[in-house]
PDB file of C-alpha atoms and ligand atoms in Angstrom:
ATOM      1  CA  MET N   1      -1.604  24.104 -10.815  1.00 46.00           C
ATOM      2  CA  SER N   2      -4.959  25.037  -9.318  1.00 53.00           C
ATOM      3  CA  GLY N   3      -7.972  24.699 -11.563  1.00 79.00           C
ATOM      4  CA  GLN N   4      -6.337  21.818 -13.432  1.00 93.00           C
ATOM      5  CA  HIS N   5      -8.359  18.582 -13.383  1.00 97.00           C
ATOM      6  CA  TYR N   6      -6.817  15.152 -12.929  1.00 98.00           C
ATOM      7  CA  ALA N   7      -8.198  11.635 -12.999  1.00 98.00           C
ATOM      8  CA  ALA N   8      -7.141   9.316 -10.169  1.00 98.00           C
ATOM      9  CA  ILE N   9      -7.629   5.567 -10.159  1.00 98.00           C
ATOM     10  CA  GLU N  10      -7.106   3.304  -7.168  1.00 98.00           C
ATOM     11  CA  ALA N  11      -7.200  -0.060  -8.893  1.00 98.00           C
ATOM     12  CA  GLY N  12      -7.834  -2.757  -6.295  1.00 95.00           C
ATOM     13  CA  GLY N  13      -8.439  -6.472  -6.502  1.00 90.00           C
ATOM     14  CA  THR N  14     -12.102  -6.163  -5.531  1.00 92.00           C
ATOM     15  CA  LYS N  15     -12.939  -2.635  -6.660  1.00 96.00           C
ATOM     16  CA  PHE N  16     -11.631   0.310  -8.644  1.00 98.00           C
ATOM     17  CA  ARG N  17     -12.144   3.749  -7.121  1.00 98.00           C
ATOM     18  CA  VAL N  18     -12.094   6.411  -9.831  1.00 98.00           C
ATOM     19  CA  ALA N  19     -12.027  10.116  -9.000  1.00 98.00           C
ATOM     20  CA  ILE N  20     -11.783  13.465 -10.718  1.00 98.00           C
ATOM     21  CA  ALA N  21      -9.733  15.938  -8.726  1.00 98.00           C
ATOM     22  CA  GLU N  22      -9.370  19.682  -9.061  1.00 97.00           C
ATOM     23  CA  GLY N  23      -5.874  20.222  -7.779  1.00 93.00           C
ATOM     24  CA  ARG N  24      -5.831  17.661  -4.959  1.00 94.00           C
ATOM     25  CA  ASN N  25      -9.530  18.008  -4.092  1.00 95.00           C
ATOM     26  CA  ILE N  26     -11.859  15.262  -5.251  1.00 96.00           C
ATOM     27  CA  VAL N  27     -14.897  16.701  -7.053  1.00 97.00           C
ATOM     28  CA  ALA N  28     -16.492  13.491  -8.399  1.00 97.00           C
ATOM     29  CA  ASP N  29     -15.944   9.776  -7.922  1.00 97.00           C
ATOM     30  CA  ILE N  30     -17.351   6.332  -8.634  1.00 98.00           C
ATOM     31  CA  THR N  31     -16.592   2.790  -7.574  1.00 98.00           C
ATOM     32  CA  VAL N  32     -16.401   0.040 -10.190  1.00 98.00           C
ATOM     33  CA  PRO N  33     -16.313  -3.630  -9.164  1.00 97.00           C
ATOM     34  CA  THR N  34     -13.213  -5.472 -10.403  1.00 97.00           C
ATOM     35  CA  THR N  35     -14.448  -8.060 -12.890  1.00 97.00           C
ATOM     36  CA  SER N  36     -12.656  -8.697 -16.205  1.00 97.00           C
ATOM     37  CA  PRO N  37     -10.009  -6.186 -17.309  1.00 98.00           C
ATOM     38  CA  GLU N  38     -12.067  -5.266 -20.397  1.00 97.00           C
ATOM     39  CA  GLU N  39     -15.217  -4.491 -18.440  1.00 98.00           C
ATOM     40  CA  THR N  40     -13.530  -2.797 -15.506  1.00 98.00           C
ATOM     41  CA  LEU N  41     -11.266  -0.605 -17.623  1.00 98.00           C
ATOM     42  CA  ALA N  42     -14.144   0.325 -19.976  1.00 98.00           C
ATOM     43  CA  ALA N  43     -16.271   1.585 -17.051  1.00 98.00           C
ATOM     44  CA  THR N  44     -13.279   3.442 -15.600  1.00 98.00           C
ATOM     45  CA  ILE N  45     -12.367   5.092 -18.899  1.00 98.00           C
ATOM     46  CA  GLY N  46     -16.032   5.909 -19.665  1.00 98.00           C
ATOM     47  CA  PHE N  47     -16.390   7.853 -16.424  1.00 98.00           C
ATOM     48  CA  ILE N  48     -13.227   9.864 -17.046  1.00 98.00           C
ATOM     49  CA  ARG N  49     -14.078  10.523 -20.684  1.00 98.00           C
ATOM     50  CA  ASN N  50     -17.556  11.781 -19.761  1.00 97.00           C
ATOM     51  CA  TRP N  51     -16.017  14.287 -17.419  1.00 95.00           C
ATOM     52  CA  GLY N  52     -13.721  15.551 -20.178  1.00 88.00           C
ATOM     53  CA  GLY N  53     -10.834  18.028 -20.088  1.00 93.00           C
ATOM     54  CA  ILE N  54      -8.482  16.295 -17.685  1.00 97.00           C
ATOM     55  CA  ALA N  55      -4.753  17.056 -17.735  1.00 97.00           C
ATOM     56  CA  ALA N  56      -3.444  13.595 -16.783  1.00 98.00           C
ATOM     57  CA  VAL N  57      -4.272  10.255 -15.173  1.00 98.00           C
ATOM     58  CA  GLY N  58      -2.642   8.620 -12.146  1.00 98.00           C
ATOM     59  CA  ILE N  59      -3.099   4.938 -11.356  1.00 98.00           C
ATOM     60  CA  ALA N  60      -2.296   3.285  -8.018  1.00 98.00           C
ATOM     61  CA  CYS N  61      -2.722  -0.345  -8.984  1.00 98.00           C
ATOM     62  CA  PHE N  62      -2.759  -3.750  -7.328  1.00 96.00           C
ATOM     63  CA  GLY N  63       0.306  -5.836  -8.123  1.00 91.00           C
ATOM     64  CA  PRO N  64       2.344  -7.504  -9.284  1.00 94.00           C
ATOM     65  CA  LEU N  65       3.030  -4.893 -11.960  1.00 97.00           C
ATOM     66  CA  ASP N  66       5.723  -4.676 -14.617  1.00 97.00           C
ATOM     67  CA  LEU N  67       7.608  -1.546 -13.530  1.00 96.00           C
ATOM     68  CA  GLU N  68      10.926  -2.233 -15.229  1.00 92.00           C
ATOM     69  CA  GLU N  69      11.732   1.052 -16.929  1.00 86.00           C
ATOM     70  CA  LYS N  70      12.714  -0.236 -20.365  1.00 91.00           C
ATOM     71  CA  SER N  71      10.254  -3.106 -20.540  1.00 94.00           C
ATOM     72  CA  PRO N  72       7.936  -3.146 -23.593  1.00 96.00           C
ATOM     73  CA  THR N  73       5.125  -4.151 -21.228  1.00 97.00           C
ATOM     74  CA  TYR N  74       5.822  -1.427 -18.631  1.00 96.00           C
ATOM     75  CA  GLY N  75       2.647  -0.692 -16.673  1.00 97.00           C
ATOM     76  CA  SER N  76       0.999  -4.049 -17.369  1.00 98.00           C
ATOM     77  CA  ILE N  77      -0.076  -6.487 -14.681  1.00 98.00           C
ATOM     78  CA  ALA N  78       2.513  -9.263 -14.314  1.00 96.00           C
ATOM     79  CA  SER N  79       1.642 -12.936 -13.785  1.00 94.00           C
ATOM     80  CA  THR N  80      -1.162 -13.125 -11.263  1.00 92.00           C
ATOM     81  CA  PRO N  81      -3.483 -15.831  -9.989  1.00 88.00           C
ATOM     82  CA  LYS N  82      -6.305 -13.296 -10.437  1.00 91.00           C
ATOM     83  CA  PRO N  83      -8.368 -14.700 -13.335  1.00 93.00           C
ATOM     84  CA  GLY N  84      -8.016 -12.761 -16.605  1.00 97.00           C
ATOM     85  CA  TRP N  85      -5.636 -10.115 -15.280  1.00 98.00           C
ATOM     86  CA  SER N  86      -2.210 -11.627 -16.108  1.00 97.00           C
ATOM     87  CA  HIS N  87      -0.473  -9.248 -18.547  1.00 97.00           C
ATOM     88  CA  ALA N  88      -3.442  -6.857 -18.736  1.00 98.00           C
ATOM     89  CA  PRO N  89      -1.952  -3.642 -20.254  1.00 98.00           C
ATOM     90  CA  VAL N  90      -3.485  -1.219 -17.745  1.00 98.00           C
ATOM     91  CA  LEU N  91      -1.245   1.818 -18.350  1.00 98.00           C
ATOM     92  CA  SER N  92      -0.976   1.637 -22.136  1.00 98.00           C
ATOM     93  CA  HIS N  93      -4.687   0.983 -22.577  1.00 98.00           C
ATOM     94  CA  ILE N  94      -5.679   3.986 -20.452  1.00 98.00           C
ATOM     95  CA  ARG N  95      -3.084   6.214 -22.099  1.00 97.00           C
ATOM     96  CA  GLU N  96      -4.238   5.269 -25.602  1.00 97.00           C
ATOM     97  CA  GLU N  97      -7.942   5.537 -24.870  1.00 98.00           C
ATOM     98  CA  LEU N  98      -7.742   8.890 -23.096  1.00 98.00           C
ATOM     99  CA  GLY N  99      -4.848  10.441 -25.032  1.00 97.00           C
ATOM    100  CA  VAL N 100      -3.361  12.283 -22.036  1.00 98.00           C
ATOM    101  CA  PRO N 101      -0.223  11.702 -19.944  1.00 98.00           C
ATOM    102  CA  ALA N 102      -0.586   8.880 -17.428  1.00 98.00           C
ATOM    103  CA  ALA N 103       1.547   7.376 -14.662  1.00 98.00           C
ATOM    104  CA  ILE N 104       1.208   4.131 -12.743  1.00 98.00           C
ATOM    105  CA  ASP N 105       2.680   2.629  -9.598  1.00 98.00           C
ATOM    106  CA  VAL N 106       1.688  -0.161  -7.262  1.00 97.00           C
ATOM    107  CA  ASP N 107      -0.988   0.928  -4.765  1.00 97.00           C
ATOM    108  CA  VAL N 108       1.462   1.208  -1.892  1.00 98.00           C
ATOM    109  CA  GLY N 109       3.960   3.150  -4.029  1.00 98.00           C
ATOM    110  CA  GLY N 110       1.237   5.623  -4.964  1.00 98.00           C
ATOM    111  CA  ALA N 111       0.109   5.868  -1.357  1.00 98.00           C
ATOM    112  CA  ALA N 112       3.690   6.604  -0.298  1.00 98.00           C
ATOM    113  CA  LEU N 113       3.908   9.405  -2.866  1.00 98.00           C
ATOM    114  CA  GLY N 114       0.655  11.001  -1.679  1.00 98.00           C
ATOM    115  CA  GLU N 115       1.689  10.812   1.978  1.00 98.00           C
ATOM    116  CA  TRP N 116       5.015  12.396   1.070  1.00 98.00           C
ATOM    117  CA  ARG N 117       3.444  15.307  -0.803  1.00 97.00           C
ATOM    118  CA  TRP N 118       0.615  16.126   1.574  1.00 97.00           C
ATOM    119  CA  GLY N 119       0.417  13.665   4.473  1.00 98.00           C
ATOM    120  CA  ALA N 120       2.360  11.972   7.255  1.00 98.00           C
ATOM    121  CA  ALA N 121       5.734  11.831   5.497  1.00 98.00           C
ATOM    122  CA  GLN N 122       6.180  15.409   4.323  1.00 97.00           C
ATOM    123  CA  ASP N 123       9.803  16.584   4.217  1.00 92.00           C
ATOM    124  CA  LEU N 124      11.226  13.083   4.710  1.00 98.00           C
ATOM    125  CA  ARG N 125      13.821  11.632   2.350  1.00 98.00           C
ATOM    126  CA  HIS N 126      13.375   7.988   3.337  1.00 98.00           C
ATOM    127  CA  PHE N 127      10.310   6.220   4.666  1.00 98.00           C
ATOM    128  CA  ILE N 128       8.138   3.142   4.216  1.00 98.00           C
ATOM    129  CA  TYR N 129       4.375   2.941   3.695  1.00 98.00           C
ATOM    130  CA  ILE N 130       2.828  -0.397   4.653  1.00 98.00           C
ATOM    131  CA  THR N 131      -0.748  -1.557   4.280  1.00 97.00           C
ATOM    132  CA  VAL N 132      -2.112  -4.445   6.340  1.00 97.00           C
ATOM    133  CA  GLY N 133      -5.378  -5.495   4.707  1.00 95.00           C
ATOM    134  CA  THR N 134      -6.492  -8.353   2.480  1.00 93.00           C
ATOM    135  CA  GLY N 135      -2.806  -8.565   1.605  1.00 94.00           C
ATOM    136  CA  ILE N 136       0.259  -6.896   3.074  1.00 97.00           C
ATOM    137  CA  GLY N 137       2.324  -4.606   0.869  1.00 97.00           C
ATOM    138  CA  GLY N 138       4.951  -1.952   1.286  1.00 98.00           C
ATOM    139  CA  GLY N 139       6.104   1.078  -0.674  1.00 97.00           C
ATOM    140  CA  LEU N 140       9.721   2.024  -0.094  1.00 98.00           C
ATOM    141  CA  PHE N 141      10.555   5.700  -0.505  1.00 98.00           C
ATOM    142  CA  VAL N 142      14.285   6.258  -0.824  1.00 97.00           C
ATOM    143  CA  ASP N 143      16.195   9.468  -1.366  1.00 96.00           C
ATOM    144  CA  GLY N 144      13.137  11.489  -2.336  1.00 93.00           C
ATOM    145  CA  LYS N 145      11.338   9.021  -4.574  1.00 96.00           C
ATOM    146  CA  VAL N 146       9.429   5.762  -4.659  1.00 97.00           C
ATOM    147  CA  HIS N 147      11.967   2.983  -5.063  1.00 96.00           C
ATOM    148  CA  HIS N 148      11.692   0.508  -7.922  1.00 94.00           C
ATOM    149  CA  GLY N 149      14.347  -2.084  -8.367  1.00 91.00           C
ATOM    150  CA  MET N 150      13.951  -5.112 -10.572  1.00 89.00           C
ATOM    151  CA  GLY N 151      10.225  -4.441 -10.457  1.00 89.00           C
ATOM    152  CA  HIS N 152       8.782  -3.299  -7.119  1.00 94.00           C
ATOM    153  CA  PRO N 153       9.464  -4.518  -3.594  1.00 95.00           C
ATOM    154  CA  GLU N 154       7.196  -7.184  -2.043  1.00 96.00           C
ATOM    155  CA  MET N 155       7.643  -6.417   1.617  1.00 97.00           C
ATOM    156  CA  GLY N 156       4.562  -8.391   2.630  1.00 98.00           C
ATOM    157  CA  HIS N 157       6.266 -11.654   1.741  1.00 98.00           C
ATOM    158  CA  VAL N 158       9.267 -11.505   4.059  1.00 98.00           C
ATOM    159  CA  PRO N 159       9.614 -14.456   6.416  1.00 98.00           C
ATOM    160  CA  VAL N 160       8.574 -14.140  10.046  1.00 98.00           C
ATOM    161  CA  GLU N 161       9.606 -16.257  12.987  1.00 98.00           C
ATOM    162  CA  ARG N 162       6.772 -18.452  14.235  1.00 98.00           C
ATOM    163  CA  VAL N 163       5.707 -17.555  17.753  1.00 98.00           C
ATOM    164  CA  SER N 164       5.788 -20.568  20.056  1.00 97.00           C
ATOM    165  CA  GLY N 165       2.299 -21.995  20.535  1.00 96.00           C
ATOM    166  CA  ASP N 166       1.015 -20.614  17.214  1.00 98.00           C
ATOM    167  CA  ASP N 167       0.281 -23.606  14.974  1.00 97.00           C
ATOM    168  CA  PHE N 168      -1.537 -21.731  12.184  1.00 98.00           C
ATOM    169  CA  ALA N 169      -0.172 -23.041   8.871  1.00 97.00           C
ATOM    170  CA  GLY N 170      -0.195 -19.651   7.159  1.00 98.00           C
ATOM    171  CA  PHE N 171      -2.361 -18.221   4.429  1.00 94.00           C
ATOM    172  CA  CYS N 172       0.013 -17.237   1.614  1.00 96.00           C
ATOM    173  CA  ARG N 173      -0.492 -19.390  -1.460  1.00 93.00           C
ATOM    174  CA  PHE N 174       3.198 -19.082  -2.316  1.00 95.00           C
ATOM    175  CA  HIS N 175       4.989 -19.163   1.028  1.00 97.00           C
ATOM    176  CA  GLY N 176       2.506 -20.333   3.614  1.00 97.00           C
ATOM    177  CA  ALA N 177       3.758 -18.653   6.769  1.00 98.00           C
ATOM    178  CA  CYS N 178       5.294 -15.416   5.411  1.00 98.00           C
ATOM    179  CA  LEU N 179       4.248 -12.059   6.928  1.00 98.00           C
ATOM    180  CA  GLU N 180       1.149 -11.821   4.721  1.00 98.00           C
ATOM    181  CA  GLY N 181       0.375 -15.471   5.375  1.00 98.00           C
ATOM    182  CA  MET N 182       0.461 -14.951   9.142  1.00 98.00           C
ATOM    183  CA  ALA N 183      -0.745 -11.384   9.690  1.00 98.00           C
ATOM    184  CA  SER N 184      -3.060 -10.227   6.858  1.00 98.00           C
ATOM    185  CA  GLY N 185      -6.802  -9.758   7.446  1.00 97.00           C
ATOM    186  CA  PRO N 186      -7.692 -13.173   5.959  1.00 97.00           C
ATOM    187  CA  ALA N 187      -4.949 -14.845   8.051  1.00 98.00           C
ATOM    188  CA  ILE N 188      -6.483 -13.382  11.228  1.00 98.00           C
ATOM    189  CA  ALA N 189      -9.973 -14.516  10.191  1.00 98.00           C
ATOM    190  CA  ASP N 190      -8.752 -18.001   9.322  1.00 98.00           C
ATOM    191  CA  ARG N 191      -6.675 -18.473  12.481  1.00 98.00           C
ATOM    192  CA  TRP N 192      -9.286 -17.220  14.938  1.00 98.00           C
ATOM    193  CA  GLY N 193     -12.482 -18.135  13.082  1.00 98.00           C
ATOM    194  CA  ALA N 194     -13.857 -14.583  12.854  1.00 98.00           C
ATOM    195  CA  PRO N 195     -12.875 -11.352  11.073  1.00 98.00           C
ATOM    196  CA  GLY N 196     -10.596  -9.005  13.005  1.00 98.00           C
ATOM    197  CA  ALA N 197     -13.311  -6.404  13.518  1.00 98.00           C
ATOM    198  CA  ASP N 198     -15.208  -8.953  15.661  1.00 98.00           C
ATOM    199  CA  LEU N 199     -12.200  -9.867  17.823  1.00 98.00           C
ATOM    200  CA  SER N 200     -11.565  -6.515  19.505  1.00 98.00           C
ATOM    201  CA  GLU N 201     -11.908  -7.910  23.026  1.00 97.00           C
ATOM    202  CA  GLN N 202      -9.428 -10.746  22.559  1.00 98.00           C
ATOM    203  CA  TRP N 203      -6.070  -9.476  23.719  1.00 97.00           C
ATOM    204  CA  GLU N 204      -4.133 -12.545  22.523  1.00 98.00           C
ATOM    205  CA  VAL N 205      -5.228 -11.887  18.915  1.00 98.00           C
ATOM    206  CA  TRP N 206      -3.663  -8.435  18.871  1.00 98.00           C
ATOM    207  CA  ASP N 207      -0.618  -9.367  20.891  1.00 98.00           C
ATOM    208  CA  LEU N 208       0.221 -12.040  18.306  1.00 98.00           C
ATOM    209  CA  GLU N 209      -0.603  -9.705  15.395  1.00 98.00           C
ATOM    210  CA  ALA N 210       1.628  -6.962  16.814  1.00 98.00           C
ATOM    211  CA  THR N 211       4.451  -9.465  17.336  1.00 98.00           C
ATOM    212  CA  TYR N 212       4.471 -10.539  13.672  1.00 99.00           C
ATOM    213  CA  LEU N 213       4.121  -6.984  12.385  1.00 99.00           C
ATOM    214  CA  ALA N 214       6.939  -5.802  14.645  1.00 98.00           C
ATOM    215  CA  GLN N 215       9.199  -8.639  13.445  1.00 98.00           C
ATOM    216  CA  ALA N 216       8.782  -7.360   9.896  1.00 98.00           C
ATOM    217  CA  LEU N 217       9.202  -3.704  10.903  1.00 98.00           C
ATOM    218  CA  ARG N 218      12.463  -4.644  12.610  1.00 98.00           C
ATOM    219  CA  THR N 219      13.648  -6.248   9.356  1.00 98.00           C
ATOM    220  CA  PHE N 220      12.618  -3.202   7.313  1.00 98.00           C
ATOM    221  CA  THR N 221      14.247  -0.879   9.850  1.00 98.00           C
ATOM    222  CA  TYR N 222      17.552  -2.700   9.688  1.00 97.00           C
ATOM    223  CA  VAL N 223      17.541  -3.191   5.908  1.00 97.00           C
ATOM    224  CA  ALA N 224      16.350   0.215   4.740  1.00 97.00           C
ATOM    225  CA  ALA N 225      16.951   2.647   7.641  1.00 97.00           C
ATOM    226  CA  PRO N 226      13.775   4.624   6.966  1.00 98.00           C
ATOM    227  CA  GLN N 227      13.116   7.848   8.901  1.00 98.00           C
ATOM    228  CA  ARG N 228       9.518   6.743   9.549  1.00 98.00           C
ATOM    229  CA  ILE N 229       7.151   3.835   8.916  1.00 98.00           C
ATOM    230  CA  LEU N 230       3.508   4.536   8.024  1.00 98.00           C
ATOM    231  CA  LEU N 231       1.251   1.658   8.945  1.00 98.00           C
ATOM    232  CA  GLY N 232      -2.176   1.665   7.276  1.00 96.00           C
ATOM    233  CA  GLY N 233      -4.821  -0.667   5.842  1.00 96.00           C
ATOM    234  CA  GLY N 234      -8.034  -2.173   7.205  1.00 95.00           C
ATOM    235  CA  VAL N 235      -6.432  -4.286   9.939  1.00 98.00           C
ATOM    236  CA  MET N 236      -4.714  -1.222  11.427  1.00 98.00           C
ATOM    237  CA  GLN N 237      -8.155   0.250  12.116  1.00 97.00           C
ATOM    238  CA  GLN N 238      -8.216  -2.094  15.104  1.00 98.00           C
ATOM    239  CA  SER N 239      -8.025   0.213  18.089  1.00 97.00           C
ATOM    240  CA  GLY N 240      -4.762  -0.066  20.011  1.00 98.00           C
ATOM    241  CA  LEU N 241      -2.925  -2.189  17.432  1.00 98.00           C
ATOM    242  CA  LEU N 242      -0.644   0.622  16.269  1.00 98.00           C
ATOM    243  CA  GLU N 243       0.468   1.330  19.842  1.00 98.00           C
ATOM    244  CA  LEU N 244       0.954  -2.375  20.568  1.00 98.00           C
ATOM    245  CA  THR N 245       3.069  -2.757  17.427  1.00 98.00           C
ATOM    246  CA  ARG N 246       5.250   0.175  18.471  1.00 98.00           C
ATOM    247  CA  GLU N 247       5.816  -1.318  21.924  1.00 98.00           C
ATOM    248  CA  ASN N 248       6.631  -4.681  20.443  1.00 98.00           C
ATOM    249  CA  LEU N 249       9.063  -3.155  17.967  1.00 98.00           C
ATOM    250  CA  ALA N 250      10.809  -1.243  20.738  1.00 97.00           C
ATOM    251  CA  ASP N 251      11.269  -4.558  22.594  1.00 97.00           C
ATOM    252  CA  GLN N 252      12.524  -6.335  19.509  1.00 97.00           C
ATOM    253  CA  LEU N 253      15.049  -3.610  18.633  1.00 97.00           C
ATOM    254  CA  ALA N 254      16.422  -4.355  22.098  1.00 96.00           C
ATOM    255  CA  GLY N 255      18.315  -1.102  22.340  1.00 94.00           C
ATOM    256  CA  TYR N 256      20.415  -1.811  19.227  1.00 95.00           C
ATOM    257  CA  VAL N 257      19.602   1.448  17.481  1.00 91.00           C
ATOM    258  CA  THR N 258      21.500   3.754  15.166  1.00 87.00           C
ATOM    259  CA  SER N 259      19.330   6.845  15.515  1.00 94.00           C
ATOM    260  CA  ASP N 260      17.688   8.799  18.324  1.00 93.00           C
ATOM    261  CA  THR N 261      14.385   8.355  16.463  1.00 94.00           C
ATOM    262  CA  LEU N 262      14.523   4.692  17.490  1.00 96.00           C
ATOM    263  CA  ARG N 263      14.985   5.412  21.186  1.00 92.00           C
ATOM    264  CA  GLY N 264      12.010   5.774  23.491  1.00 88.00           C
ATOM    265  CA  PRO N 265       8.364   5.153  22.614  1.00 91.00           C
ATOM    266  CA  LEU N 266       8.632   5.269  18.769  1.00 97.00           C
ATOM    267  CA  ASP N 267       5.524   7.421  18.442  1.00 96.00           C
ATOM    268  CA  HIS N 268       7.152   9.511  15.726  1.00 96.00           C
ATOM    269  CA  TYR N 269       8.612   6.459  14.022  1.00 98.00           C
ATOM    270  CA  VAL N 270       5.618   4.155  13.518  1.00 98.00           C
ATOM    271  CA  VAL N 271       2.579   6.291  12.631  1.00 98.00           C
ATOM    272  CA  ALA N 272      -0.781   6.080  10.885  1.00 98.00           C
ATOM    273  CA  PRO N 273      -1.037   7.475   7.349  1.00 98.00           C
ATOM    274  CA  ALA N 274      -2.706  10.899   7.207  1.00 98.00           C
ATOM    275  CA  PHE N 275      -5.112   9.823   4.489  1.00 97.00           C
ATOM    276  CA  GLY N 276      -6.093   6.534   6.092  1.00 93.00           C
ATOM    277  CA  GLN N 277      -8.118   4.365   3.729  1.00 90.00           C
ATOM    278  CA  ASP N 278      -7.903   7.100   1.040  1.00 94.00           C
ATOM    279  CA  ALA N 279      -4.100   6.958   0.835  1.00 94.00           C
ATOM    280  CA  GLY N 280      -4.148   5.043  -2.467  1.00 95.00           C
ATOM    281  CA  LEU N 281      -6.603   7.393  -4.150  1.00 97.00           C
ATOM    282  CA  VAL N 282      -4.782  10.509  -2.942  1.00 98.00           C
ATOM    283  CA  GLY N 283      -1.565   8.882  -4.170  1.00 98.00           C
ATOM    284  CA  ALA N 284      -3.123   8.431  -7.592  1.00 98.00           C
ATOM    285  CA  ILE N 285      -3.772  12.201  -7.720  1.00 98.00           C
ATOM    286  CA  ALA N 286      -0.101  12.768  -6.912  1.00 98.00           C
ATOM    287  CA  LEU N 287       0.868  10.336  -9.692  1.00 98.00           C
ATOM    288  CA  ALA N 288      -1.385  12.220 -12.148  1.00 98.00           C
ATOM    289  CA  MET N 289       0.313  15.506 -11.261  1.00 98.00           C
ATOM    290  CA  GLU N 290       3.722  13.918 -11.841  1.00 97.00           C
ATOM    291  CA  ALA N 291       2.542  12.625 -15.223  1.00 97.00           C
ATOM    292  CA  ALA N 292       1.255  16.083 -16.180  1.00 97.00           C
ATOM    293  CA  SER N 293       4.507  17.784 -15.297  1.00 94.00           C
ATOM    294  CA  SER N 294       6.739  15.168 -16.946  1.00 91.00           C
ATOM    295  CA  GLY N 295       4.506  14.725 -19.996  1.00 83.00           C
ATOM    296  CA  GLY N 296       4.387  10.953 -19.180  1.00 80.00           C
TER     297      GLY N 296
HETATM  298  P1  ADP G 301      -7.873  -4.213   0.899  1.00 78.08           P
HETATM  299  O1  ADP G 301      -6.614  -4.748   1.470  1.00 78.08           O
HETATM  300  O2  ADP G 301      -8.698  -5.265   0.244  1.00 78.08           O
HETATM  301  O3  ADP G 301      -7.674  -2.991   0.067  1.00 78.08           O
HETATM  302  P2  ADP G 301      -8.527  -3.080   3.503  1.00 78.08           P
HETATM  303  O4  ADP G 301      -7.249  -2.361   3.592  1.00 78.08           O
HETATM  304  O5  ADP G 301      -9.776  -2.333   3.842  1.00 78.08           O
HETATM  305  O6  ADP G 301      -8.805  -3.725   2.086  1.00 78.08           O
HETATM  306  O7  ADP G 301      -8.426  -4.346   4.476  1.00 78.08           O
HETATM  307  C1  ADP G 301      -9.449  -5.267   4.576  1.00 78.08           C
HETATM  308  C2  ADP G 301      -9.122  -6.207   5.728  1.00 78.08           C
HETATM  309  O8  ADP G 301      -9.100  -5.476   6.950  1.00 78.08           O
HETATM  310  C3  ADP G 301     -10.142  -7.324   5.904  1.00 78.08           C
HETATM  311  O9  ADP G 301      -9.447  -8.559   6.012  1.00 78.08           O
HETATM  312  C4  ADP G 301     -10.847  -6.967   7.204  1.00 78.08           C
HETATM  313  O10 ADP G 301     -11.245  -8.121   7.927  1.00 78.08           O
HETATM  314  C5  ADP G 301      -9.788  -6.213   7.974  1.00 78.08           C
HETATM  315  N1  ADP G 301     -10.357  -5.248   8.925  1.00 78.08           N
HETATM  316  C6  ADP G 301     -11.230  -4.267   8.679  1.00 78.08           C
HETATM  317  N2  ADP G 301     -11.549  -3.605   9.815  1.00 78.08           N
HETATM  318  C7  ADP G 301     -10.846  -4.195  10.806  1.00 78.08           C
HETATM  319  C8  ADP G 301     -10.731  -3.986  12.223  1.00 78.08           C
HETATM  320  N3  ADP G 301     -11.411  -3.023  12.853  1.00 78.08           N
HETATM  321  N4  ADP G 301      -9.880  -4.777  12.905  1.00 78.08           N
HETATM  322  C9  ADP G 301      -9.178  -5.738  12.281  1.00 78.08           C
HETATM  323  N5  ADP G 301      -9.258  -6.005  10.981  1.00 78.08           N
HETATM  324  C10 ADP G 301     -10.074  -5.247  10.240  1.00 78.08           C
HETATM  325 ZN1   ZN G 302       4.002 -14.903   0.805  1.00 78.08          ZN
END
């Protein structure tokens, strides 16, 4: 509905981006640092309340989140090492304070929804949205909607096969050398002694990065048979990494493919998200629209 105003929240581990959108166009926004849940949510809610007259709220939130449909704590943060945030009732608090329909998903689930409605996954029934940033996460879109199972998927924590000669222990506090532990932004910085943005000239950095990412994409391809994989997040801003990951994936699939999409250079299979670093915020607008139409 044009003219309708929505509030969109991209709730991240270091900052919350809060926007008011008219239709899908952002007309006002602020950034709130993520401190305690009380303080952060109060600033977020204050901004939205001051604007007034919004139809619904959408929240694309860092995880882990309780997304089990019948759970009494649906929409709360689950157990997290992030101080103060375990069990924070994000959805119910916002709903009660603002008194309008609200919907929540993990950031990557929201981003997938936004890309499906308006971005790089329009008209697809099955695809995956992955972000490679401070962490690695994936939203799985199956049969026309964001998939939730027993909670939400955690695609960043799949195992990868250590490349010979790489002796980095891995960065994940739970698994050590899982995908996130080996290929996230902090893993790159820790392994090579400098943040990725400063390592552009070092070919071996990106060859190794592409190898680990492609290992995981091969797993996701074979497990979920998506029609496309969107690869976003800060690390993917590294020039040439997307292309290198595609080439590596093509090698790793080794010709064992079930669809013509997987033959050839994969440039329609592994793509950048249309909304880039705004994918989460745009996804939150899409979530708000869903909440408005379902009365959530
Ligand atoms: P977050 O995951 O916290 O939401 P981002 O998606 O922006 O944030 O990812 C931040 C990560 O991306 C940081 O670890 C940063 O070092 C890395 N990064 C940012 N720009 C580049 C670049 N050009 N090349 C490689 N890594 C980058
Ligand atoms: Zn892990």
